[in-house]
mmCIF file with all atom_site columns, C-alpha atoms in Angstrom:
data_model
loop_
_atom_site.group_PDB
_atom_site.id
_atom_site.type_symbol
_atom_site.label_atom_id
_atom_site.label_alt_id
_atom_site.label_comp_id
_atom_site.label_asym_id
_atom_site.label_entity_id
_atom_site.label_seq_id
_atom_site.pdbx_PDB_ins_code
_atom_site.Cartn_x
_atom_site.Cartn_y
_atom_site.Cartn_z
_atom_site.occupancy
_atom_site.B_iso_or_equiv
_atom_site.pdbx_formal_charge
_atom_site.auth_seq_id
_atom_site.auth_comp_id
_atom_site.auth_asym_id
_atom_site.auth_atom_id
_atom_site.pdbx_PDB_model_num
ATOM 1   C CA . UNK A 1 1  ? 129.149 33.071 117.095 1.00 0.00 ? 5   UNK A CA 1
ATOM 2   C CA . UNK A 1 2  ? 125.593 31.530 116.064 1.00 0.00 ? 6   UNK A CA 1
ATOM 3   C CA . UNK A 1 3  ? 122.528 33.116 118.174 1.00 0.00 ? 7   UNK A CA 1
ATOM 4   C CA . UNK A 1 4  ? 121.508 29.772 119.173 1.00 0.00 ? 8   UNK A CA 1
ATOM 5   C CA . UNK A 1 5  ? 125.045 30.334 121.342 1.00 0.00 ? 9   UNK A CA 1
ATOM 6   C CA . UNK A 1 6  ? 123.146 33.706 122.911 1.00 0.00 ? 10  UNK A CA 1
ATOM 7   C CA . UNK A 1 7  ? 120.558 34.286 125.764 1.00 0.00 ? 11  UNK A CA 1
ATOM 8   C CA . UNK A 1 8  ? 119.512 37.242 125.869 1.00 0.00 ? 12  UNK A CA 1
ATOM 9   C CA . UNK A 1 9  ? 118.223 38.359 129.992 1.00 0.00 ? 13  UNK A CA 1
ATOM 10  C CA . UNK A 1 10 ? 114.514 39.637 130.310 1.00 0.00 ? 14  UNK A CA 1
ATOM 11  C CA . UNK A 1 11 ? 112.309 40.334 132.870 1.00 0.00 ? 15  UNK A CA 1
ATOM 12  C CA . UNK A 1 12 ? 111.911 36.794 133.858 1.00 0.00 ? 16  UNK A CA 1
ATOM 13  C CA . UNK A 1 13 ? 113.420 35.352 137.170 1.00 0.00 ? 17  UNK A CA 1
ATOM 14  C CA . UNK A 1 14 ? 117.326 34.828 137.002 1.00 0.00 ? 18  UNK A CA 1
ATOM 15  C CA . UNK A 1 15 ? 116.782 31.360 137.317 1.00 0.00 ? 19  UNK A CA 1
ATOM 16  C CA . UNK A 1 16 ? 115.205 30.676 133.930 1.00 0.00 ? 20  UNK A CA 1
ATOM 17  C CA . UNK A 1 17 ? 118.125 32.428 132.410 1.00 0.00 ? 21  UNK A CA 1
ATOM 18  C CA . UNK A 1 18 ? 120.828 30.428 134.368 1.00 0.00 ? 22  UNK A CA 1
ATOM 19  C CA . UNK A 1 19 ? 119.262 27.402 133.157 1.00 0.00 ? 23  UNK A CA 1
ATOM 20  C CA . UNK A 1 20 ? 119.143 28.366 129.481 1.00 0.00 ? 24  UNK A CA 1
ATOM 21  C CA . UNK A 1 21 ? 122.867 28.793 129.776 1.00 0.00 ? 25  UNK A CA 1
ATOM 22  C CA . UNK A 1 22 ? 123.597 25.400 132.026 1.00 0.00 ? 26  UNK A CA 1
ATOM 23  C CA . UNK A 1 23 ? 121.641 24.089 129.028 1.00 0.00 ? 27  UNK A CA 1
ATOM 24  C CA . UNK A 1 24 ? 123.765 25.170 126.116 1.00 0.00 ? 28  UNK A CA 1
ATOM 25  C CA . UNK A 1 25 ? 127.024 23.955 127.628 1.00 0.00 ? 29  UNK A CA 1
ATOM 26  C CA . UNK A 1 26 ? 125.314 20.310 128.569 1.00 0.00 ? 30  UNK A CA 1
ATOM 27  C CA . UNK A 1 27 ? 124.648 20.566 124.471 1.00 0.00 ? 31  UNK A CA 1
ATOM 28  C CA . UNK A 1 28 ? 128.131 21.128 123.512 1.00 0.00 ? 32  UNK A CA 1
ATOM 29  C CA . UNK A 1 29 ? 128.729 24.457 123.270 1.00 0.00 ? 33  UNK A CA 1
ATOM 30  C CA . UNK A 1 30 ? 131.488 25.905 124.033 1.00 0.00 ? 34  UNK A CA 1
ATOM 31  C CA . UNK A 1 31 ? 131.074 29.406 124.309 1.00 0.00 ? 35  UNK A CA 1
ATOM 32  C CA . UNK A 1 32 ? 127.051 31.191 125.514 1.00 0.00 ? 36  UNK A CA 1
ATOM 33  C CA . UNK A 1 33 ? 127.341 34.652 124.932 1.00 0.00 ? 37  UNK A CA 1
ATOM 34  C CA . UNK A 1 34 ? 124.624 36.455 127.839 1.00 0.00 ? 38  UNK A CA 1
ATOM 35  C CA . UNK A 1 35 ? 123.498 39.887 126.360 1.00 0.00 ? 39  UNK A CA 1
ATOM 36  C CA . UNK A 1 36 ? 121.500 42.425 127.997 1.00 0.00 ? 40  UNK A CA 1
ATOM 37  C CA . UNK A 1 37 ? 120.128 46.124 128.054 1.00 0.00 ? 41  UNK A CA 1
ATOM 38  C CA . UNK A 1 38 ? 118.795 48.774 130.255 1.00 0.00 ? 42  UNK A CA 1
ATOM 39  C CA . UNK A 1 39 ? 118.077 48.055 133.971 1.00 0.00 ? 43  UNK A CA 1
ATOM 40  C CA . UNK A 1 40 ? 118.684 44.080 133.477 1.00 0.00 ? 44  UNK A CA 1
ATOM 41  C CA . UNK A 1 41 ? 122.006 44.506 133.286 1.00 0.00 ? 45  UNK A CA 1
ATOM 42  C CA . UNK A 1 42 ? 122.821 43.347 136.347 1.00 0.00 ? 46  UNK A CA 1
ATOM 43  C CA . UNK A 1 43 ? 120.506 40.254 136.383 1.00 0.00 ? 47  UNK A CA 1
ATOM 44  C CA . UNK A 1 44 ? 122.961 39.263 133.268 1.00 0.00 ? 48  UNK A CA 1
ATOM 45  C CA . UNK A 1 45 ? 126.029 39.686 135.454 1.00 0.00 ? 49  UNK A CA 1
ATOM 46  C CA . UNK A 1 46 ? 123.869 37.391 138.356 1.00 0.00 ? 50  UNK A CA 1
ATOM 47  C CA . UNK A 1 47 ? 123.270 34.851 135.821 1.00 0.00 ? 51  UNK A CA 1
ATOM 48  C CA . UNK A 1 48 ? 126.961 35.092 134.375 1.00 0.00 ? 52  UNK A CA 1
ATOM 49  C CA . UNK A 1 49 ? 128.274 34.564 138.473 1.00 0.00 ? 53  UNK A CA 1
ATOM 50  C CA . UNK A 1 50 ? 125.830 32.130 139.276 1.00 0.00 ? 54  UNK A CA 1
ATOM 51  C CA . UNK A 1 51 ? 126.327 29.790 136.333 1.00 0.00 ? 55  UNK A CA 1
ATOM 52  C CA . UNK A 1 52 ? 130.147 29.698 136.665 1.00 0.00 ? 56  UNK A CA 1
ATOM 53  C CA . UNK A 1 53 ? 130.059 29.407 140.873 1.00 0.00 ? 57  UNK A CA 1
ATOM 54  C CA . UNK A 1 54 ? 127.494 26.762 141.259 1.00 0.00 ? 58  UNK A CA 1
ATOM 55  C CA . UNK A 1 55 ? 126.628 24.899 137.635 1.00 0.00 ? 59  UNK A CA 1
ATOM 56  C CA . UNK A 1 56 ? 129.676 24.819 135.510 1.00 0.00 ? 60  UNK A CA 1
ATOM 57  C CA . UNK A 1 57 ? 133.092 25.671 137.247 1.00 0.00 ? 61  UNK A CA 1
ATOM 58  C CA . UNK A 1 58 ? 135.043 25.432 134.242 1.00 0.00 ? 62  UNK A CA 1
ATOM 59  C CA . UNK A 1 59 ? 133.445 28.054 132.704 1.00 0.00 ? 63  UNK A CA 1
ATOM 60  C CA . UNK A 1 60 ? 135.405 31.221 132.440 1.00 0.00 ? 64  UNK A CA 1
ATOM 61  C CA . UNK A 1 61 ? 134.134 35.103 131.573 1.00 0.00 ? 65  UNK A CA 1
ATOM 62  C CA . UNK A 1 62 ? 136.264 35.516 128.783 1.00 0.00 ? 66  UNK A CA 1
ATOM 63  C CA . UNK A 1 63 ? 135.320 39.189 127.564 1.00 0.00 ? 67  UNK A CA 1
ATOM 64  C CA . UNK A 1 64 ? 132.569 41.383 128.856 1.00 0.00 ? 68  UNK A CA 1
ATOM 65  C CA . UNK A 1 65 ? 131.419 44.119 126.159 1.00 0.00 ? 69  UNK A CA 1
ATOM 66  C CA . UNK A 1 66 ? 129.811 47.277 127.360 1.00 0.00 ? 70  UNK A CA 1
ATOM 67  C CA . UNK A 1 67 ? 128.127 49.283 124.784 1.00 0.00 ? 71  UNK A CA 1
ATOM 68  C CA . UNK A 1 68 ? 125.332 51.928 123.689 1.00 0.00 ? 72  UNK A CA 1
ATOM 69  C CA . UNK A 1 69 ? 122.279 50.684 121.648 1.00 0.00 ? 73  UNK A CA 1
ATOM 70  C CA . UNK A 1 70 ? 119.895 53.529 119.931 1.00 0.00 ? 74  UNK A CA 1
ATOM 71  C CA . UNK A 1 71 ? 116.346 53.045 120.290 1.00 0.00 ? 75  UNK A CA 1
ATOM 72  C CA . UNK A 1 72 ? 113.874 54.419 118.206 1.00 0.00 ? 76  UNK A CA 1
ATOM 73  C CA . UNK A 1 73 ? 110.277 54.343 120.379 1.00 0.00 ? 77  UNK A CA 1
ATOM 74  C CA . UNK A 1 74 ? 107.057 54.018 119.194 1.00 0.00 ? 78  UNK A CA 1
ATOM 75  C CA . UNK A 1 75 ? 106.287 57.708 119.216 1.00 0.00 ? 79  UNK A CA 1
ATOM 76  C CA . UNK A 1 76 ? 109.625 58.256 116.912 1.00 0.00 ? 80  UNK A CA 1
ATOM 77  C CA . UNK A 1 77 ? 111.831 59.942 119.749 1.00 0.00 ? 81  UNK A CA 1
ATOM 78  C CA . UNK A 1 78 ? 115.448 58.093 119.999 1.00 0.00 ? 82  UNK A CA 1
ATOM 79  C CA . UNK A 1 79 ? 116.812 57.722 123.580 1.00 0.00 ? 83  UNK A CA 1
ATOM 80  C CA . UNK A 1 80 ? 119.770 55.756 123.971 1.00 0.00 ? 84  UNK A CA 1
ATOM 81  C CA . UNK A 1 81 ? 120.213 52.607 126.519 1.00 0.00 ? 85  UNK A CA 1
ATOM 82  C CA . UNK A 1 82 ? 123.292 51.008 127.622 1.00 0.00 ? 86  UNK A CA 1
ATOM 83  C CA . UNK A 1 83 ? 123.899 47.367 126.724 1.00 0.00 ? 87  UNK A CA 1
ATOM 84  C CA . UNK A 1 84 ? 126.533 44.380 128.193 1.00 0.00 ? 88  UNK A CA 1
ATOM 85  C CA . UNK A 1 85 ? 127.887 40.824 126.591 1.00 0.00 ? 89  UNK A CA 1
ATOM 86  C CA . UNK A 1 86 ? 129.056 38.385 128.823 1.00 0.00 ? 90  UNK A CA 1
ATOM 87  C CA . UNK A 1 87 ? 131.140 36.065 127.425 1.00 0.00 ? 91  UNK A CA 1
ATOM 88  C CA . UNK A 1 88 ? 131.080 32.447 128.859 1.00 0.00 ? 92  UNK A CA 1
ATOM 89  C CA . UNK A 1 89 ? 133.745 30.027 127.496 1.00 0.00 ? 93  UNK A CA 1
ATOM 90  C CA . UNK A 1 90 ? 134.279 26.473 128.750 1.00 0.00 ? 94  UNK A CA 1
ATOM 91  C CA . UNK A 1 91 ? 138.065 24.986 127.699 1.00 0.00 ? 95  UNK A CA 1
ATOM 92  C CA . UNK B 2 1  ? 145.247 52.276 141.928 1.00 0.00 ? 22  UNK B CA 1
ATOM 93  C CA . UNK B 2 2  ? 144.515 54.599 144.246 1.00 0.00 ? 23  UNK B CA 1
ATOM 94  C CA . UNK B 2 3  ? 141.434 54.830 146.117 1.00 0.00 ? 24  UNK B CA 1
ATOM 95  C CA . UNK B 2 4  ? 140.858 58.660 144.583 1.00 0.00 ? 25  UNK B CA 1
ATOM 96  C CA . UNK B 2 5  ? 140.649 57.038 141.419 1.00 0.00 ? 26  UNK B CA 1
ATOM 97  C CA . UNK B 2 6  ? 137.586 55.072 142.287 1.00 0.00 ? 27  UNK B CA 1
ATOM 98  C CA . UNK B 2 7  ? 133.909 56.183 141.841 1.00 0.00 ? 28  UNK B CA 1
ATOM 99  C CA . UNK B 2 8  ? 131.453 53.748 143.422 1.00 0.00 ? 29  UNK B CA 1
ATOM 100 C CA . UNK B 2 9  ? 128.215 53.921 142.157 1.00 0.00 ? 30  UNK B CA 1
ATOM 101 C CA . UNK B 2 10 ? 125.235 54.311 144.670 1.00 0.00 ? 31  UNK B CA 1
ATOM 102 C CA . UNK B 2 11 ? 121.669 55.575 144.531 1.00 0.00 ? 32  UNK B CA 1
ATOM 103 C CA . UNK B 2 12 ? 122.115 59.165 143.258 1.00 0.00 ? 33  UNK B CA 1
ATOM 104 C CA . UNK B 2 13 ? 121.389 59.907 139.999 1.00 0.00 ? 34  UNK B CA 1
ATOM 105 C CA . UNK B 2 14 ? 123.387 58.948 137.277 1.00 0.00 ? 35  UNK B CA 1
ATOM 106 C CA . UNK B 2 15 ? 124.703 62.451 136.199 1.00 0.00 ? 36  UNK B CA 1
ATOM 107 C CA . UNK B 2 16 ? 126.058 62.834 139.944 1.00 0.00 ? 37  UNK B CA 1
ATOM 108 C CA . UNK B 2 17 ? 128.744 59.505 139.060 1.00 0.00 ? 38  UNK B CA 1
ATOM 109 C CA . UNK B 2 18 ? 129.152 60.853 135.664 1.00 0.00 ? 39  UNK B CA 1
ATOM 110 C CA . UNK B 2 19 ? 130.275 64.031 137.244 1.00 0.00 ? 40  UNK B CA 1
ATOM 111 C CA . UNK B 2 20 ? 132.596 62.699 139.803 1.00 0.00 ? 41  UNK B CA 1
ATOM 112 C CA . UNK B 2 21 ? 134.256 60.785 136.792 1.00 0.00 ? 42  UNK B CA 1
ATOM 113 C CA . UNK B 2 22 ? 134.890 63.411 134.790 1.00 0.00 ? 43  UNK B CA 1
ATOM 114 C CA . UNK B 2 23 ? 136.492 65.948 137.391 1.00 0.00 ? 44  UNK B CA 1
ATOM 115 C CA . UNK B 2 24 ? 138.633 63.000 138.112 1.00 0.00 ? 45  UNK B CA 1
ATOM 116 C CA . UNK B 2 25 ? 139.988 63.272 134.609 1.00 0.00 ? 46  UNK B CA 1
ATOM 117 C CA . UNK B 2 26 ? 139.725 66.636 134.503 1.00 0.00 ? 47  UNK B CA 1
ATOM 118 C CA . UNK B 2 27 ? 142.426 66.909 137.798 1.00 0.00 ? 48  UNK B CA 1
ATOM 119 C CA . UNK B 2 28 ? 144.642 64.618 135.760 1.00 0.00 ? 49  UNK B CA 1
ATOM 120 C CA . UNK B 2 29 ? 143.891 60.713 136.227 1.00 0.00 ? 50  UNK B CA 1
ATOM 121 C CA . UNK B 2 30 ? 144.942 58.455 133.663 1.00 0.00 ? 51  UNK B CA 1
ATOM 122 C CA . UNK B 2 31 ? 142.161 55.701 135.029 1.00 0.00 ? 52  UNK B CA 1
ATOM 123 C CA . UNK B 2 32 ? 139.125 55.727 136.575 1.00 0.00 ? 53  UNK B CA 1
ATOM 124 C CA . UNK B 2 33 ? 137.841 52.841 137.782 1.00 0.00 ? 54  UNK B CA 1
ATOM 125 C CA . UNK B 2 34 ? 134.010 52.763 138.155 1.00 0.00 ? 55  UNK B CA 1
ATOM 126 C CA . UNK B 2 35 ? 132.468 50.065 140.863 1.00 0.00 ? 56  UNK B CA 1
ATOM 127 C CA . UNK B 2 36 ? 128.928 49.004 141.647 1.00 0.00 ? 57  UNK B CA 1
ATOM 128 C CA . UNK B 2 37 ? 127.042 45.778 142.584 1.00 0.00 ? 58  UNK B CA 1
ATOM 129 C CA . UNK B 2 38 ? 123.834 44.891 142.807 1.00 0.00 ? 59  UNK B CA 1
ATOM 130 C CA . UNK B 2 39 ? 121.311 46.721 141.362 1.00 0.00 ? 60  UNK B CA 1
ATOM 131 C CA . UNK B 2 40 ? 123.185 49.847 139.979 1.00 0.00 ? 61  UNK B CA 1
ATOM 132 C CA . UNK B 2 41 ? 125.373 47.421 138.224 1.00 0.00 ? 62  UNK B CA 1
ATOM 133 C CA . UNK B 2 42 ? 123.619 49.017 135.101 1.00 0.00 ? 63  UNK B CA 1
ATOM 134 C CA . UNK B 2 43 ? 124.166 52.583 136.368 1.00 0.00 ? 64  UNK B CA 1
ATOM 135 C CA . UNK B 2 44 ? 127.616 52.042 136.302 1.00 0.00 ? 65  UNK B CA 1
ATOM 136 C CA . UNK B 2 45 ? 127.158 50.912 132.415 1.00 0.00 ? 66  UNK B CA 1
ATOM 137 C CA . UNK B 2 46 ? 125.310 53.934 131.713 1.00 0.00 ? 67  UNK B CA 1
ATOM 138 C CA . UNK B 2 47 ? 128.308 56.506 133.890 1.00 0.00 ? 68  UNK B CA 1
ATOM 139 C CA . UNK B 2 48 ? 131.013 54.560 131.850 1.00 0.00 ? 69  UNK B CA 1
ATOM 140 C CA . UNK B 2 49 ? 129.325 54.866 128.748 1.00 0.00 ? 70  UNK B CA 1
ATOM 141 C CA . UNK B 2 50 ? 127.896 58.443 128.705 1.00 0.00 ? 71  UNK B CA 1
ATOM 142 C CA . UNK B 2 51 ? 131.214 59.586 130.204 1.00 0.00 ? 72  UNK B CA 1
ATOM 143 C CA . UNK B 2 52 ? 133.169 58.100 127.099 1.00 0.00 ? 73  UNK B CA 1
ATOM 144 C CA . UNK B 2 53 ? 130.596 59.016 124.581 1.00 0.00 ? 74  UNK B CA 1
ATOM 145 C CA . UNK B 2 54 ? 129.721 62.755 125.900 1.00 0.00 ? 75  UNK B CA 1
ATOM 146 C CA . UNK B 2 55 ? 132.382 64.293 127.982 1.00 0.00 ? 76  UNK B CA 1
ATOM 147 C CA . UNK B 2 56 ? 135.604 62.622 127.760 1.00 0.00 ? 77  UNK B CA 1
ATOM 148 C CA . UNK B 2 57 ? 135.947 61.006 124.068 1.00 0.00 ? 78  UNK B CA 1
ATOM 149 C CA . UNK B 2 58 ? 139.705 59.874 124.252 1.00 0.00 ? 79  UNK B CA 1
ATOM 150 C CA . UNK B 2 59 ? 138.921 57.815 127.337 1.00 0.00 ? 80  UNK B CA 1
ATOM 151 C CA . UNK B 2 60 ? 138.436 53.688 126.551 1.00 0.00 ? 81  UNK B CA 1
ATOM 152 C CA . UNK B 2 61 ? 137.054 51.349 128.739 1.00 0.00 ? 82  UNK B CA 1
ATOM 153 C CA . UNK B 2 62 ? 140.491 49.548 129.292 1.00 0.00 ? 83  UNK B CA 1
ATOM 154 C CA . UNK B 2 63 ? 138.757 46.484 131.253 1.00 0.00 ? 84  UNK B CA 1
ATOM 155 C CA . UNK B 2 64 ? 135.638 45.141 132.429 1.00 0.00 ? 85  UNK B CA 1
ATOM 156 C CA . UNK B 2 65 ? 135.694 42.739 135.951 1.00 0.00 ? 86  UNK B CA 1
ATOM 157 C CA . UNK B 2 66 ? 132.712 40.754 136.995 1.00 0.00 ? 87  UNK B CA 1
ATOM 158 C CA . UNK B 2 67 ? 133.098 39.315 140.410 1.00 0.00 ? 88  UNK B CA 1
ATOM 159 C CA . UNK B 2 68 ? 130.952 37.730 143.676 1.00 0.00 ? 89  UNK B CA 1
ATOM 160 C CA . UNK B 2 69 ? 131.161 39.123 147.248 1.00 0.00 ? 90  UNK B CA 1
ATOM 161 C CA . UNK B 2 70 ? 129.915 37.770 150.010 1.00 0.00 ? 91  UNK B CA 1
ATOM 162 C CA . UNK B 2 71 ? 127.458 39.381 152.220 1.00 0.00 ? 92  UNK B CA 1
ATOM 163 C CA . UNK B 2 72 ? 126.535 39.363 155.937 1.00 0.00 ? 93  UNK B CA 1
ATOM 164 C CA . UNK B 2 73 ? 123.231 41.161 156.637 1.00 0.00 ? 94  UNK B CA 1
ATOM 165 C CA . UNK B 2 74 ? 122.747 42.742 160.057 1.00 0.00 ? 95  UNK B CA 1
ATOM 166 C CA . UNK B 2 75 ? 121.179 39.202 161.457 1.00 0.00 ? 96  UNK B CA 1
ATOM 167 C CA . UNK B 2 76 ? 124.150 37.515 160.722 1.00 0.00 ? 97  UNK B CA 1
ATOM 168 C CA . UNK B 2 77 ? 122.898 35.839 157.136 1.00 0.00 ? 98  UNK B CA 1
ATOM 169 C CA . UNK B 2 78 ? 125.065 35.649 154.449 1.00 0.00 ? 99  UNK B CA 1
ATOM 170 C CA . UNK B 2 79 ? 123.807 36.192 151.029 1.00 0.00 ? 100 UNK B CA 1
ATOM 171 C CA . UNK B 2 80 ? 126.232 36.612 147.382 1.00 0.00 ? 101 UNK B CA 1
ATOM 172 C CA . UNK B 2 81 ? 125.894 39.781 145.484 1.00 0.00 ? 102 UNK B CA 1
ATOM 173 C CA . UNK B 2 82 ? 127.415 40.553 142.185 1.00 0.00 ? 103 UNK B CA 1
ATOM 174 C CA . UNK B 2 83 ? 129.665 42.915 141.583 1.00 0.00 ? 104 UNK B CA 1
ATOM 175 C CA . UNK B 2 84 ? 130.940 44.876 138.369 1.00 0.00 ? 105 UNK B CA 1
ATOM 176 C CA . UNK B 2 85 ? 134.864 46.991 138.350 1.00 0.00 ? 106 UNK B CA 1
ATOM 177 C CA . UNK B 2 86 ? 135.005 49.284 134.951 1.00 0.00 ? 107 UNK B CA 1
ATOM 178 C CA . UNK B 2 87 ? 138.275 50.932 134.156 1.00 0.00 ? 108 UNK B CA 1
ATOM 179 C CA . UNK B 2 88 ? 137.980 53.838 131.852 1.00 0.00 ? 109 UNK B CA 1
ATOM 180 C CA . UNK B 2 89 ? 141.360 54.516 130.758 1.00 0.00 ? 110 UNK B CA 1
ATOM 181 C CA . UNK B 2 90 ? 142.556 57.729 128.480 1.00 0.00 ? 111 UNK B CA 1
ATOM 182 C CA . UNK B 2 91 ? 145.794 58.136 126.452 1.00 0.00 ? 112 UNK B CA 1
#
């Protein structure tokens, strides 16, 4: 899985994300892996539901990862945040 | 799957759903299925994932469901909303 295959959701509008992912599978690809952590988590999932309903209905979710990340912040305390990958794979 | 077996995540704090969870195992249940949309969406990642990691460490997240429902709002507009189903399961 090469990152150029990844988007990884932010704080930005789910839009922008939708179209990085439309734009991917208009390149070729085959399979855009959507990761995100902490409270965008479910912006991922919109952009995951909205790219396979309305841009690219072949598309299919073919594994959705939930994990926990460590983070180290600047002040040296850890706290942990939970993290998904959304699988997108086009036959 | 039983409706007992269900914890839907709301606006309480996250503890409160990790709670519920757990006496669920506790009284027996094989699988627990954890449901949210929206915005908790994440807080369901985090109840799934401290449950697994803290309380009950034979459970496994067994499957992960990422789905759209359909809205109507009290003035009769319709609007999508995404929706996440985790299943923790345990031996």
């Amino acid at each position: 899985m090469a990152d150029e295959n990844t988007v990884f959701i932010g704080k930005k509008n789910v839009m922008s994300y939708v179209l990085a992912v439309v734009t991917q599978f208009n390149s070729g690809a085959k399979e855009v892996v959507i990761k995100a952590r902490g409270k965008v988590i479910s912006r991922a999932v919109d952009v995951a539901e909205i790219v396979r309903n309305r841009f690219v209905n072949d598309a299919k979710i073919s594994n959705v990862k939930i994990t926990t990340e460590e983070l180290t912040s600047e002040d040296g305390s850890k706290g942990n945040v939970s993290a998904i990958e959304i699988s997108l794979t086009r036959p």
